[in-house]
Amino acid sequence: MTTKKYTQEDLNKILWQAADSSRTQVDAGIYKDYVLVMLFFKYLSDLSKKKHNEYKERFGNDEKRIEEKMKLDRFYLPPKVSFDYIYKVIEQDNLGEEIDKALHAIEDANKEKLENMFLNVSFNSEVLGKSQERNKMLRHLVHDFAKIDLSDVKDDIIGNSYMYMIERFGADAGKKAGEFFTVRNVAHLVAKFAEPKAGSRICDPCMGSGGLLLLAGEEVEKLGSKNYALYGQESTGSTYQLARMNMFLHGKDSARLEWGDTLNNPLLVENDKLMKFDTIVANMPFSLSKWGAENAGGDKYNRFWRGVPPKDKGDFAFITHMVETLKAKTGRMVAIAPHGVLFRGGAEGKIREQLLKENVIDAVIGLPAGLFQTTGIPVAILILDRTREKGGENEKTKDVFFIEASKEFKAQKAQNILTDENIEKIYSTYKKRKDVEKLARKVSIKEIEENDFNLNITRYVDTFVEEEPVDIKANLEELAKLEPELQKLEKQMVEYLKELGIK
């Protein structure tokens, strides 16, 4: 077993090699769940073994006292429930069943933090192939992870490696990737725009595997504070499980995460009312069809009082939910959305008009195309700020700031990316809030009203590049100078053709 201390780059490389070498024909979107659970299991086992050894140095062979102490730690693994035990039974024909037993024992011993953590994954499932194929794959996976010692790896490094693995699997999963993670460079920009403060309640109602939520929390830590609380909800069970493990590996055990449909069954409630948040970040599902429009009229929380979005486009359903869960006069949200929300009419147009009249739409940022595996189309970032509503500290701000950042990217083979320089340029442009030719413009609510409350960025930021005027006289003079040379070449060509016997 390797015992050296890993750099971030080393650990990323070693873990990915372990995952990739055991790969079979299982779909990447499914396979990732098993690899990440195995990583989580190995990490818990290595930390538990390290703790046991430390207590053994203090208490000798008094196993009863050692076990009592270990039960008081952050988590507890019962005797014979460990990765090492699985390694000992690696040749058994029921290896998947043994792994499942160990995982369920961990859940039972840690109900407060880990209950139902592995509910959506079974290592004994035929999703991984028939018995013989499954055992072969699992043995490879266990062998490869057995070579890695995670006992001295800090939370930030193991957490970042977990996110790295999710992103690598996302690249393999292609269009399915959007269901479980947001491209990291885009997530960084969203988190910066969110500007959470010390003491903030931060929420992502479409949290995926939780990466964006964690990055928003890191913005508070950059201010020198760890005083913030994380909340999230996710509709897909396996992705919810990824988010829970992600929080745990990052040391965010107290994060409140819920599994369910945010629009039809919001679970972040207190005293039978929707919880209110200081900061909301989201990469919402784009134009979700069958989102539950038929139930919106009777919504017990009255979230859709501005209007019910179309049944085949849930974008404004999510936006409305987020606005309604922001703290009045102080809350702020940043969401990734398709450009259609900026200009579509009908019910969506009326909701957009109402939000503009409430003066809560602060900025619209157009991003480059090709940033996501899930779609090649460009997307937008919407910033809504309730400090601008009546009674808020910024109620006198009566404009929307538009940034046309579609050229701010670095092209790569698989997809475009936002570099650190691109992110800084876009963010600093927003902070300065001054007009920049071909890039940004501050537009009054009155002008937007004159444009029928349309927020299409190119209506307000002129990106047209004029071609240089053609000097016809100079071009004619140049042609006249070249005419003798052209005649000479034509004469030579005729001579060559004659020599070849071609008339």
Coordinates of C-alpha atoms in Angstrom, one line a residue:
M1 CA 0.0 0.0 0.0
T2 CA 1.2 3.5 -0.9
T3 CA 1.7 5.6 2.3
K4 CA 3.3 8.8 1.0
K5 CA 1.5 12.1 1.4
Y6 CA -0.2 13.0 -1.9
T7 CA -0.3 16.3 -3.7
Q8 CA -3.7 17.2 -5.2
E9 CA -2.4 16.4 -8.6
D10 CA -1.0 13.0 -7.5
L11 CA -4.2 11.9 -5.8
N12 CA -6.4 13.0 -8.7
K13 CA -4.2 10.9 -11.1
I14 CA -4.0 7.8 -8.9
L15 CA -7.7 7.8 -8.1
W16 CA -8.7 8.2 -11.8
Q17 CA -6.3 5.4 -12.8
A18 CA -7.9 3.1 -10.2
A19 CA -11.3 3.9 -11.5
D20 CA -10.5 3.7 -15.2
S21 CA -8.5 0.5 -15.0
S22 CA -11.5 -1.4 -13.6
R23 CA -13.9 0.0 -16.2
T24 CA -16.2 -2.4 -18.1
Q25 CA -19.0 -1.8 -20.5
V26 CA -21.1 -0.3 -17.8
D27 CA -22.4 3.2 -18.7
A28 CA -20.2 6.0 -17.4
G29 CA -23.2 7.7 -15.7
I30 CA -23.9 4.5 -13.7
Y31 CA -20.3 3.4 -13.2
K32 CA -19.4 6.7 -11.5
D33 CA -21.8 6.0 -8.6
Y34 CA -20.1 2.7 -7.7
V35 CA -16.5 4.2 -8.0
L36 CA -17.4 7.2 -5.9
V37 CA -19.1 5.0 -3.2
M38 CA -16.0 2.8 -3.2
L39 CA -13.8 5.9 -2.8
F40 CA -16.0 7.1 0.1
F41 CA -15.9 3.6 1.7
K42 CA -12.1 3.5 1.4
Y43 CA -11.7 6.9 2.9
L44 CA -13.9 6.1 5.9
S45 CA -12.1 2.8 6.4
D46 CA -8.6 4.4 6.3
L47 CA -9.6 7.2 8.7
S48 CA -11.2 4.7 11.1
K49 CA -8.1 2.5 11.1
K50 CA -5.9 5.5 11.8
K51 CA -8.1 6.5 14.7
H52 CA -8.1 2.9 16.1
N53 CA -4.3 2.9 16.0
E54 CA -4.1 6.2 17.8
Y55 CA -6.4 5.0 20.5
K56 CA -4.5 1.7 20.8
E57 CA -1.3 3.7 21.5
R58 CA -3.2 5.4 24.4
F59 CA -5.2 2.5 25.8
G60 CA -3.2 -0.6 24.8
N61 CA -5.3 -3.7 24.2
D62 CA -8.4 -2.3 26.0
E63 CA -10.6 -2.8 22.9
K64 CA -13.8 -2.0 24.9
R65 CA -12.5 1.4 25.8
I66 CA -11.1 2.0 22.3
E67 CA -14.5 1.2 20.8
E68 CA -16.3 3.5 23.3
K69 CA -14.0 6.3 22.2
M70 CA -14.5 5.6 18.5
K71 CA -18.2 5.7 18.9
L72 CA -17.8 9.3 20.0
D73 CA -15.9 10.3 16.9
R74 CA -17.3 12.0 13.7
F75 CA -18.3 8.6 12.4
Y76 CA -18.0 5.0 13.6
L77 CA -17.3 1.8 11.7
P78 CA -18.2 -1.4 13.6
P79 CA -15.7 -4.3 13.9
K80 CA -15.2 -6.2 10.7
V81 CA -16.9 -3.5 8.7
S82 CA -14.1 -2.0 6.7
F83 CA -12.4 -2.0 3.3
D84 CA -9.7 -4.3 4.8
Y85 CA -12.3 -6.9 5.6
I86 CA -13.7 -6.7 2.0
Y87 CA -10.1 -7.2 0.7
K88 CA -9.8 -10.4 2.8
V89 CA -13.0 -11.9 1.2
I90 CA -12.2 -10.6 -2.3
E91 CA -12.2 -14.1 -3.8
Q92 CA -15.7 -15.0 -2.6
D93 CA -18.4 -15.4 -5.2
N94 CA -20.7 -13.1 -3.3
L95 CA -18.3 -10.2 -3.2
G96 CA -21.0 -7.6 -4.2
E97 CA -23.2 -8.9 -1.4
E98 CA -20.4 -8.5 1.1
I99 CA -19.8 -4.9 0.1
D100 CA -23.5 -4.2 0.4
K101 CA -23.6 -5.6 3.9
A102 CA -20.7 -3.5 5.0
L103 CA -22.2 -0.3 3.6
H104 CA -25.6 -1.0 5.3
A105 CA -23.8 -1.7 8.6
I106 CA -22.1 1.8 8.2
E107 CA -25.5 3.4 7.6
D108 CA -27.0 1.6 10.7
A109 CA -24.1 2.7 12.9
N110 CA -24.2 6.3 11.8
K111 CA -27.9 7.1 11.5
E112 CA -27.7 10.8 12.2
K113 CA -25.1 11.5 9.4
L114 CA -25.1 8.5 7.0
E115 CA -28.6 7.0 7.1
N116 CA -29.7 5.8 3.6
M117 CA -26.4 7.1 2.2
F118 CA -26.1 4.1 -0.1
L119 CA -29.8 3.5 -0.7
N120 CA -29.5 3.9 -4.5
V121 CA -26.4 1.7 -5.0
S122 CA -26.1 -2.1 -4.8
F123 CA -22.8 -3.8 -5.6
N124 CA -24.7 -7.0 -6.1
S125 CA -26.9 -5.6 -8.9
E126 CA -26.9 -7.0 -12.5
V127 CA -26.5 -3.4 -13.6
L128 CA -22.8 -4.3 -13.2
G129 CA -23.2 -7.4 -15.2
K130 CA -23.8 -11.1 -14.5
S131 CA -22.2 -12.7 -11.5
Q132 CA -18.9 -13.7 -13.1
E133 CA -18.4 -10.3 -14.9
R134 CA -19.5 -8.4 -11.8
N135 CA -17.1 -10.2 -9.5
K136 CA -14.2 -9.7 -11.9
M137 CA -14.9 -6.0 -12.1
L138 CA -15.3 -5.6 -8.4
R139 CA -12.1 -7.5 -7.6
H140 CA -10.2 -5.2 -10.0
L141 CA -11.8 -2.1 -8.3
V142 CA -11.0 -3.4 -4.7
H143 CA -7.4 -4.3 -5.7
D144 CA -6.8 -0.9 -7.2
F145 CA -8.2 1.0 -4.2
A146 CA -6.3 -1.2 -1.8
K147 CA -3.1 0.3 -3.1
I148 CA -4.1 3.8 -1.9
D149 CA -3.8 5.0 1.7
L150 CA -6.1 7.9 2.3
S151 CA -5.6 8.1 6.1
D152 CA -3.4 11.3 6.0
V153 CA -5.3 13.1 3.2
K154 CA -6.9 16.4 4.3
D155 CA -10.6 17.2 3.8
D156 CA -9.9 19.8 1.1
I157 CA -7.7 17.5 -0.9
I158 CA -9.9 14.4 -0.8
G159 CA -12.9 16.7 -1.4
N160 CA -11.3 18.3 -4.5
S161 CA -10.3 14.8 -5.8
Y162 CA -13.9 13.7 -5.4
M163 CA -15.0 16.7 -7.5
Y164 CA -12.3 16.0 -10.0
M165 CA -13.6 12.5 -10.4
I166 CA -17.1 13.7 -10.9
E167 CA -15.9 16.1 -13.6
R168 CA -14.0 13.4 -15.4
F169 CA -17.0 11.1 -15.3
G170 CA -19.1 14.1 -16.6
A171 CA -16.8 14.4 -19.6
D172 CA -17.4 10.7 -20.4
A173 CA -21.2 10.9 -19.7
G174 CA -21.6 13.7 -22.3
K175 CA -25.1 15.1 -22.4
K176 CA -26.1 13.2 -19.2
A177 CA -23.5 15.1 -17.2
G178 CA -25.7 18.1 -16.6
E179 CA -27.8 16.0 -14.3
F180 CA -25.1 15.8 -11.7
F181 CA -22.6 18.6 -12.0
T182 CA -21.9 22.1 -13.3
V183 CA -18.7 22.7 -15.2
R184 CA -16.3 24.0 -12.6
N185 CA -15.1 27.2 -14.3
V186 CA -18.7 28.3 -14.9
A187 CA -19.5 27.4 -11.3
H188 CA -16.6 29.5 -10.1
L189 CA -18.1 32.5 -11.9
V190 CA -21.6 31.9 -10.5
A191 CA -20.2 31.6 -6.9
K192 CA -18.3 34.9 -7.3
F193 CA -21.4 36.7 -8.5
A194 CA -23.4 35.3 -5.5
E195 CA -21.2 37.2 -3.1
P196 CA -22.4 35.4 0.1
K197 CA -21.3 37.0 3.4
A198 CA -20.4 35.6 6.8
G199 CA -23.5 34.2 8.5
S200 CA -25.2 33.5 5.2
R201 CA -27.7 30.7 4.6
I202 CA -26.8 29.4 1.1
C203 CA -29.1 27.2 -1.0
D204 CA -29.0 25.4 -4.3
P205 CA -32.5 24.1 -5.1
C206 CA -31.2 22.0 -8.0
M207 CA -27.9 21.0 -6.4
G208 CA -26.8 18.0 -8.5
S209 CA -23.7 16.6 -6.7
G210 CA -23.3 19.8 -4.7
G211 CA -20.2 21.3 -6.3
L212 CA -21.7 24.7 -7.0
L213 CA -23.1 24.9 -3.4
L214 CA -19.6 24.1 -2.0
L215 CA -18.0 26.8 -4.2
A216 CA -20.5 29.4 -2.9
G217 CA -19.5 28.4 0.7
E218 CA -15.8 28.8 -0.3
E219 CA -16.5 32.5 -1.2
V220 CA -17.4 33.1 2.5
E221 CA -14.2 31.3 3.6
K222 CA -12.2 33.7 1.3
L223 CA -13.5 36.4 3.6
G224 CA -11.9 34.7 6.6
S225 CA -15.0 33.2 8.0
K226 CA -16.4 29.7 8.2
N227 CA -19.7 31.0 9.5
Y228 CA -22.3 29.9 6.9
A229 CA -24.8 27.1 6.4
L230 CA -25.4 25.0 3.3
Y231 CA -28.8 23.8 2.0
G232 CA -29.8 21.9 -1.1
Q233 CA -32.4 19.8 -2.8
E234 CA -32.0 17.2 -5.6
S235 CA -34.7 15.1 -7.4
T236 CA -32.5 12.2 -8.6
G237 CA -31.7 9.7 -5.8
S238 CA -28.2 8.7 -7.0
T239 CA -27.2 12.3 -7.5
Y240 CA -28.5 13.2 -4.1
Q241 CA -26.3 10.5 -2.7
L242 CA -23.3 12.0 -4.5
A243 CA -24.0 15.3 -3.0
R244 CA -24.2 13.9 0.5
M245 CA -20.9 12.2 0.1
N246 CA -19.4 15.3 -1.4
M247 CA -20.4 17.4 1.7
F248 CA -19.1 14.8 4.1
L249 CA -15.7 14.5 2.3
H250 CA -15.4 18.3 2.4
G251 CA -16.2 18.3 6.1
K252 CA -19.6 19.9 5.7
D253 CA -21.5 17.3 7.9
S254 CA -24.1 19.8 9.0
A255 CA -25.3 20.7 5.5
R256 CA -29.0 20.1 5.2
L257 CA -29.7 18.2 1.9
E258 CA -33.1 16.9 0.8
W259 CA -34.1 14.4 -1.8
G260 CA -37.2 15.3 -3.8
D261 CA -38.8 17.4 -6.5
T262 CA -38.2 21.1 -5.7
L263 CA -41.1 22.4 -7.7
N264 CA -43.7 19.9 -6.7
N265 CA -42.5 19.0 -3.2
P266 CA -40.1 21.6 -1.7
L267 CA -38.6 20.0 1.4
L268 CA -36.5 22.9 2.7
V269 CA -39.3 24.2 5.0
E270 CA -39.6 25.3 8.6
N271 CA -42.7 25.9 10.6
D272 CA -44.7 24.8 7.5
K273 CA -43.3 27.7 5.5
L274 CA -40.6 27.8 2.9
M275 CA -37.1 28.4 4.3
K276 CA -35.7 31.8 3.4
F277 CA -32.1 32.2 2.3
D278 CA -29.5 35.0 2.0
T279 CA -27.9 33.5 -1.1
I280 CA -29.2 31.1 -3.8
V281 CA -27.1 29.6 -6.6
A282 CA -28.4 27.2 -9.3
N283 CA -27.8 25.6 -12.6
M284 CA -31.4 24.7 -13.2
P285 CA -32.7 22.1 -15.7
F286 CA -33.2 23.9 -18.9
S287 CA -36.8 24.2 -20.2
L288 CA -38.0 21.3 -18.2
S289 CA -41.1 19.8 -19.7
K290 CA -43.9 18.3 -17.5
W291 CA -42.6 20.2 -14.5
G292 CA -46.0 20.2 -12.7
A293 CA -47.8 23.3 -14.1
E294 CA -51.1 21.5 -13.5
N295 CA -50.4 21.7 -9.7
A296 CA -49.0 25.3 -9.6
G297 CA -52.4 27.0 -9.2
G298 CA -53.0 25.3 -5.9
D299 CA -49.4 25.6 -4.6
K300 CA -49.6 25.7 -0.8
Y301 CA -46.8 28.3 -0.7
N302 CA -48.3 30.6 -3.3
R303 CA -45.0 30.7 -5.2
F304 CA -46.6 31.3 -8.6
W305 CA -48.6 34.4 -7.9
R306 CA -46.9 36.2 -10.8
G307 CA -48.2 33.6 -13.2
V308 CA -47.9 30.0 -14.1
P309 CA -45.1 29.2 -16.6
P310 CA -45.9 27.0 -19.7
K311 CA -46.2 23.3 -18.9
D312 CA -43.4 22.4 -21.3
K313 CA -40.9 25.1 -20.0
G314 CA -40.1 25.0 -16.3
D315 CA -37.4 27.8 -16.4
F316 CA -39.5 30.5 -14.7
A317 CA -41.0 28.0 -12.3
F318 CA -37.5 27.5 -10.9
I319 CA -36.7 31.2 -11.0
T320 CA -40.0 32.0 -9.3
H321 CA -39.3 29.4 -6.6
M322 CA -35.9 30.9 -6.0
V323 CA -37.2 34.5 -5.7
E324 CA -39.8 33.4 -3.2
T325 CA -37.2 31.6 -1.1
L326 CA -34.9 34.6 -0.9
K327 CA -35.0 36.8 2.2
A328 CA -37.1 39.9 1.5
K329 CA -35.1 43.1 1.0
T330 CA -31.7 41.3 1.5
G331 CA -31.6 38.0 -0.5
R332 CA -29.6 37.5 -3.7
M333 CA -29.7 34.8 -6.3
V334 CA -27.5 33.8 -9.3
A335 CA -28.8 31.2 -11.8
I336 CA -27.7 29.8 -15.1
A337 CA -30.5 29.8 -17.6
P338 CA -31.2 29.4 -21.3
H339 CA -31.5 32.6 -23.4
G340 CA -35.1 31.9 -24.0
V341 CA -36.1 33.3 -20.6
L342 CA -34.8 36.7 -21.7
F343 CA -37.3 37.2 -24.5
R344 CA -40.0 34.5 -24.7
G345 CA -43.6 36.0 -24.5
G346 CA -46.9 34.7 -23.1
A347 CA -46.9 33.7 -19.5
E348 CA -43.1 33.9 -19.3
G349 CA -43.2 37.5 -20.6
K350 CA -45.7 38.5 -18.0
I351 CA -43.6 37.0 -15.2
R352 CA -40.4 38.7 -16.5
E353 CA -42.3 42.0 -16.7
Q354 CA -43.5 41.6 -13.1
L355 CA -40.0 40.9 -11.8
L356 CA -38.7 44.0 -13.6
K357 CA -41.5 46.1 -12.1
E358 CA -40.4 44.7 -8.7
N359 CA -36.9 46.0 -9.6
V360 CA -35.2 42.8 -8.6
I361 CA -33.4 41.9 -11.8
D362 CA -29.9 43.2 -11.4
A363 CA -27.9 41.8 -14.3
V364 CA -27.9 39.6 -17.3
I365 CA -24.6 38.1 -18.5
G366 CA -24.4 36.2 -21.8
L367 CA -21.8 33.4 -21.8
P368 CA -20.0 31.8 -24.7
A369 CA -21.4 28.8 -26.5
G370 CA -19.9 25.3 -26.0
L371 CA -19.1 25.6 -22.2
F372 CA -21.3 22.6 -21.3
Q373 CA -21.2 19.0 -22.3
T374 CA -25.0 19.0 -22.2
T375 CA -25.6 21.7 -24.8
G376 CA -23.6 23.6 -27.4
I377 CA -25.9 26.7 -27.2
P378 CA -24.8 29.8 -25.3
V379 CA -26.4 30.3 -21.9
A380 CA -27.0 33.3 -19.6
I381 CA -26.4 34.1 -16.0
L382 CA -29.2 35.9 -14.2
I383 CA -28.6 37.9 -11.1
L384 CA -31.6 38.8 -9.0
D385 CA -31.2 41.0 -6.0
R386 CA -33.9 41.7 -3.4
T387 CA -32.0 44.6 -1.9
R388 CA -33.3 46.5 -4.9
E389 CA -37.0 46.0 -4.0
K390 CA -38.9 48.7 -2.1
G391 CA -37.5 49.1 1.4
G392 CA -34.1 47.5 0.4
E393 CA -30.9 49.3 0.7
N394 CA -30.5 49.5 -3.1
E395 CA -34.1 50.4 -4.0
K396 CA -32.9 53.5 -5.9
T397 CA -31.0 51.4 -8.4
K398 CA -33.3 51.4 -11.4
D399 CA -31.4 49.7 -14.2
V400 CA -30.2 46.3 -15.4
F401 CA -26.6 45.7 -16.3
F402 CA -26.0 43.7 -19.4
I403 CA -22.7 41.9 -20.2
E404 CA -22.2 40.3 -23.7
A405 CA -19.3 37.9 -22.8
S406 CA -19.8 35.4 -25.7
K407 CA -16.2 36.0 -26.9
E408 CA -14.6 35.5 -23.4
F409 CA -13.4 31.9 -23.6
K410 CA -10.5 29.7 -24.5
A411 CA -11.2 27.1 -27.2
Q412 CA -10.3 23.5 -26.3
K413 CA -10.8 20.2 -28.2
A414 CA -13.8 18.9 -26.3
Q415 CA -15.4 22.1 -25.2
N416 CA -14.8 25.8 -24.6
I417 CA -13.7 27.0 -21.1
L418 CA -13.6 30.2 -19.1
T419 CA -10.1 30.9 -18.0
D420 CA -9.2 32.7 -14.7
E421 CA -8.6 35.8 -16.9
N422 CA -12.1 35.5 -18.5
I423 CA -13.7 35.1 -15.1
E424 CA -11.9 38.1 -13.7
K425 CA -12.8 40.3 -16.7
I426 CA -16.5 39.4 -16.6
Y427 CA -16.7 39.8 -12.8
S428 CA -14.7 43.0 -12.6
T429 CA -16.9 44.5 -15.5
Y430 CA -20.0 43.7 -13.4
K431 CA -18.5 45.2 -10.3
K432 CA -17.6 48.5 -12.0
R433 CA -21.1 48.6 -13.6
K434 CA -19.9 51.0 -16.3
D435 CA -20.6 50.9 -20.0
V436 CA -17.9 49.2 -22.1
E437 CA -18.1 49.4 -25.9
K438 CA -19.1 46.0 -27.4
L439 CA -19.1 44.4 -24.0
A440 CA -21.4 45.9 -21.4
R441 CA -24.1 48.5 -20.9
K442 CA -26.3 49.8 -18.0
V443 CA -29.9 50.1 -19.2
S444 CA -32.7 51.9 -17.4
I445 CA -35.9 50.0 -16.6
K446 CA -37.7 52.7 -18.6
E447 CA -35.8 51.7 -21.8
I448 CA -36.4 48.0 -21.1
E449 CA -40.1 48.8 -20.7
E450 CA -40.0 50.6 -24.1
N451 CA -38.7 47.3 -25.5
D452 CA -41.7 45.4 -24.1
F453 CA -39.6 44.1 -21.2
N454 CA -37.4 42.1 -23.5
L455 CA -34.0 41.3 -22.0
N456 CA -32.3 40.0 -25.1
I457 CA -28.7 41.1 -24.6
T458 CA -28.0 42.1 -28.2
R459 CA -30.9 44.6 -28.0
Y460 CA -28.8 46.7 -25.6
V461 CA -25.2 45.8 -26.2
D462 CA -24.2 46.5 -29.8
T463 CA -21.7 43.9 -30.8
F464 CA -21.7 44.7 -34.6
V465 CA -18.2 45.1 -35.9
E466 CA -18.0 47.5 -38.9
E467 CA -15.8 46.4 -41.8
E468 CA -13.1 48.7 -42.9
P469 CA -14.3 50.9 -45.9
V470 CA -13.1 49.8 -49.2
D471 CA -10.9 52.3 -51.1
I472 CA -12.2 51.6 -54.6
K473 CA -9.8 54.1 -56.3
A474 CA -6.8 52.6 -54.6
N475 CA -7.9 49.1 -55.5
L476 CA -8.4 50.1 -59.2
E477 CA -4.9 51.7 -59.3
E478 CA -3.4 48.5 -57.8
L479 CA -5.2 46.4 -60.5
A480 CA -3.9 48.6 -63.2
K481 CA -0.3 48.1 -61.9
L482 CA -0.8 44.4 -62.0
E483 CA -2.3 44.2 -65.5
P484 CA 1.1 44.0 -67.4
E485 CA 2.3 41.1 -65.1
L486 CA -1.0 39.3 -65.7
Q487 CA -0.7 39.6 -69.5
K488 CA 2.9 38.3 -69.2
L489 CA 1.8 35.2 -67.2
E490 CA -1.1 34.5 -69.7
K491 CA 1.4 34.6 -72.6
Q492 CA 3.7 32.2 -70.8
M493 CA 0.8 29.8 -70.1
V494 CA -0.1 29.8 -73.8
E495 CA 3.5 28.9 -74.7
Y496 CA 3.5 26.0 -72.2
L497 CA 0.3 24.6 -73.5
K498 CA 1.6 24.7 -77.1
E499 CA 4.7 22.7 -75.9
L500 CA 2.4 20.1 -74.4
G501 CA 0.4 19.9 -77.7
I502 CA -2.7 21.5 -76.1
K503 CA -4.4 24.3 -78.1

